[in-house]
Short mmCIF file of C-alpha atoms in Angstrom, two decimals:
data_model
loop_
_atom_site.label_atom_id
_atom_site.label_comp_id
_atom_site.label_asym_id
_atom_site.label_seq_id
_atom_site.Cartn_x
_atom_site.Cartn_y
_atom_site.Cartn_z
CA UNK A 566 28.73 23.18 36.49
CA UNK A 567 29.07 26.22 34.24
CA UNK A 568 31.55 24.36 32.05
CA UNK A 569 29.17 21.43 31.76
CA UNK A 570 26.31 23.67 30.71
CA UNK A 571 28.55 25.40 28.15
CA UNK A 572 29.63 22.03 26.76
CA UNK A 573 26.03 20.87 26.54
CA UNK A 574 25.01 24.10 24.81
CA UNK A 575 27.84 23.80 22.31
CA UNK A 576 26.87 20.18 21.57
CA UNK A 577 23.26 21.21 21.02
CA UNK A 578 24.38 24.00 18.70
CA UNK A 579 26.50 21.57 16.67
CA UNK A 580 23.71 19.09 16.08
CA UNK A 581 20.32 20.52 15.08
CA UNK A 582 18.11 18.51 17.39
CA UNK A 583 14.40 17.95 17.80
CA UNK A 584 12.93 18.83 21.21
CA UNK A 585 12.90 15.15 22.19
CA UNK A 586 16.60 14.72 21.43
CA UNK A 587 17.78 17.52 23.73
CA UNK A 588 17.10 15.41 26.80
CA UNK A 589 18.95 12.41 25.38
CA UNK A 590 21.96 14.50 24.34
CA UNK A 591 22.22 15.95 27.88
CA UNK A 592 22.00 12.46 29.38
CA UNK A 593 24.59 11.04 27.01
CA UNK A 594 27.10 13.81 27.82
CA UNK A 595 27.00 12.92 31.53
CA UNK A 596 27.31 9.16 30.94
CA UNK A 597 30.54 7.37 29.98
CA UNK A 598 31.26 6.84 26.27
CA UNK A 599 30.20 3.15 26.28
CA UNK A 600 26.59 4.00 27.02
CA UNK A 601 26.38 6.77 24.42
CA UNK A 602 25.43 4.29 21.71
CA UNK A 603 22.26 3.14 23.45
CA UNK A 604 20.35 6.44 23.27
CA UNK A 605 21.01 6.56 19.52
CA UNK A 606 19.17 3.26 19.11
CA UNK A 607 16.38 4.55 21.31
CA UNK A 608 16.06 7.58 19.04
CA UNK A 609 15.62 5.34 16.03
CA UNK A 610 12.90 3.14 17.51
CA UNK A 611 10.06 5.64 17.32
CA UNK A 612 10.91 6.16 13.67
CA UNK A 613 10.66 2.41 13.03
CA UNK A 614 7.34 2.19 14.81
CA UNK A 615 6.05 5.10 12.75
CA UNK A 616 7.18 3.38 9.57
CA UNK A 617 5.62 0.07 10.53
CA UNK A 618 2.39 1.86 11.45
CA UNK A 619 2.38 3.59 8.08
CA UNK A 620 3.05 0.29 6.35
CA UNK A 621 0.14 -1.34 8.18
CA UNK A 622 -2.14 1.56 7.28
CA UNK A 623 -1.03 1.38 3.65
CA UNK A 624 -1.63 -2.38 3.59
CA UNK A 625 -5.13 -1.89 5.00
CA UNK A 626 -5.87 0.74 2.37
CA UNK A 627 -4.49 -1.53 -0.33
CA UNK A 628 -6.65 -4.44 0.83
CA UNK A 629 -9.71 -2.21 0.86
CA UNK A 630 -8.89 -0.95 -2.62
CA UNK A 631 -8.32 -4.48 -3.86
CA UNK A 632 -11.67 -5.57 -2.42
CA UNK A 633 -13.38 -2.57 -4.00
CA UNK A 634 -11.70 -3.20 -7.34
CA UNK A 635 -12.54 -6.91 -7.20
CA UNK A 636 -16.17 -6.12 -6.53
CA UNK A 637 -16.11 -3.70 -9.44
CA UNK A 638 -14.44 -6.26 -11.66
CA UNK A 639 -16.94 -8.94 -10.70
CA UNK A 640 -19.88 -6.72 -11.52
CA UNK A 641 -18.41 -5.73 -14.87
CA UNK A 642 -17.57 -9.33 -15.72
CA UNK A 643 -21.12 -10.36 -14.82
CA UNK A 644 -22.47 -7.71 -17.16
CA UNK A 645 -20.01 -8.81 -19.80
CA UNK A 646 -21.07 -12.42 -19.31
CA UNK A 647 -24.70 -11.48 -19.81
CA UNK A 648 -23.81 -9.54 -22.94
CA UNK A 649 -21.75 -12.44 -24.23
CA UNK A 650 -24.57 -14.89 -23.61
CA UNK A 651 -26.95 -12.68 -25.55
CA UNK A 652 -24.43 -12.22 -28.32
CA UNK A 653 -23.82 -15.95 -28.55
CA UNK A 654 -27.54 -16.64 -28.75
CA UNK A 655 -28.01 -14.10 -31.50
CA UNK A 656 -24.92 -15.38 -33.32
CA UNK A 657 -26.19 -18.96 -33.13
CA UNK A 658 -29.55 -17.87 -34.51
CA UNK A 659 -27.84 -16.04 -37.33
CA UNK A 660 -25.61 -19.04 -38.04
CA UNK A 661 -28.49 -21.47 -37.85
CA UNK A 662 -30.68 -19.51 -40.28
CA UNK A 663 -28.36 -19.93 -43.25
CA UNK A 664 -27.75 -23.59 -42.36
CA UNK A 665 -31.45 -24.26 -42.24
CA UNK A 666 -31.88 -22.56 -45.60
CA UNK A 667 -29.00 -24.57 -47.04
CA UNK A 668 -30.44 -27.77 -45.64
CA UNK A 669 -33.84 -26.95 -47.10
CA UNK A 670 -32.39 -26.22 -50.53
CA UNK A 671 -31.04 -29.71 -51.17
CA UNK A 672 -34.34 -31.16 -50.06
CA UNK A 673 -36.25 -29.09 -52.58
CA UNK A 674 -33.87 -30.06 -55.37
#
């Protein structure tokens, strides 16, 4: 038993482990070598779930940002459209004025 504990302690000293991993390293030392690979995969799973959770959160944020930006864009484009309409009207008036004058000139001649 003392030898086992010494071996376990030496293994823990070799690999800097998180508190969760201590239990798995103790279990793996008592099990045969074939089953040692399984706890490694189990260690990785929480990491994957964290990553996927982060990805989902990021996607949600992105969607919200996109919505916000789209709303912003729509409002600006609406304002721009209104400006453009006004500009077009004024431009047409300005264009039409000289045309009308030109049309009137030949009539007077």
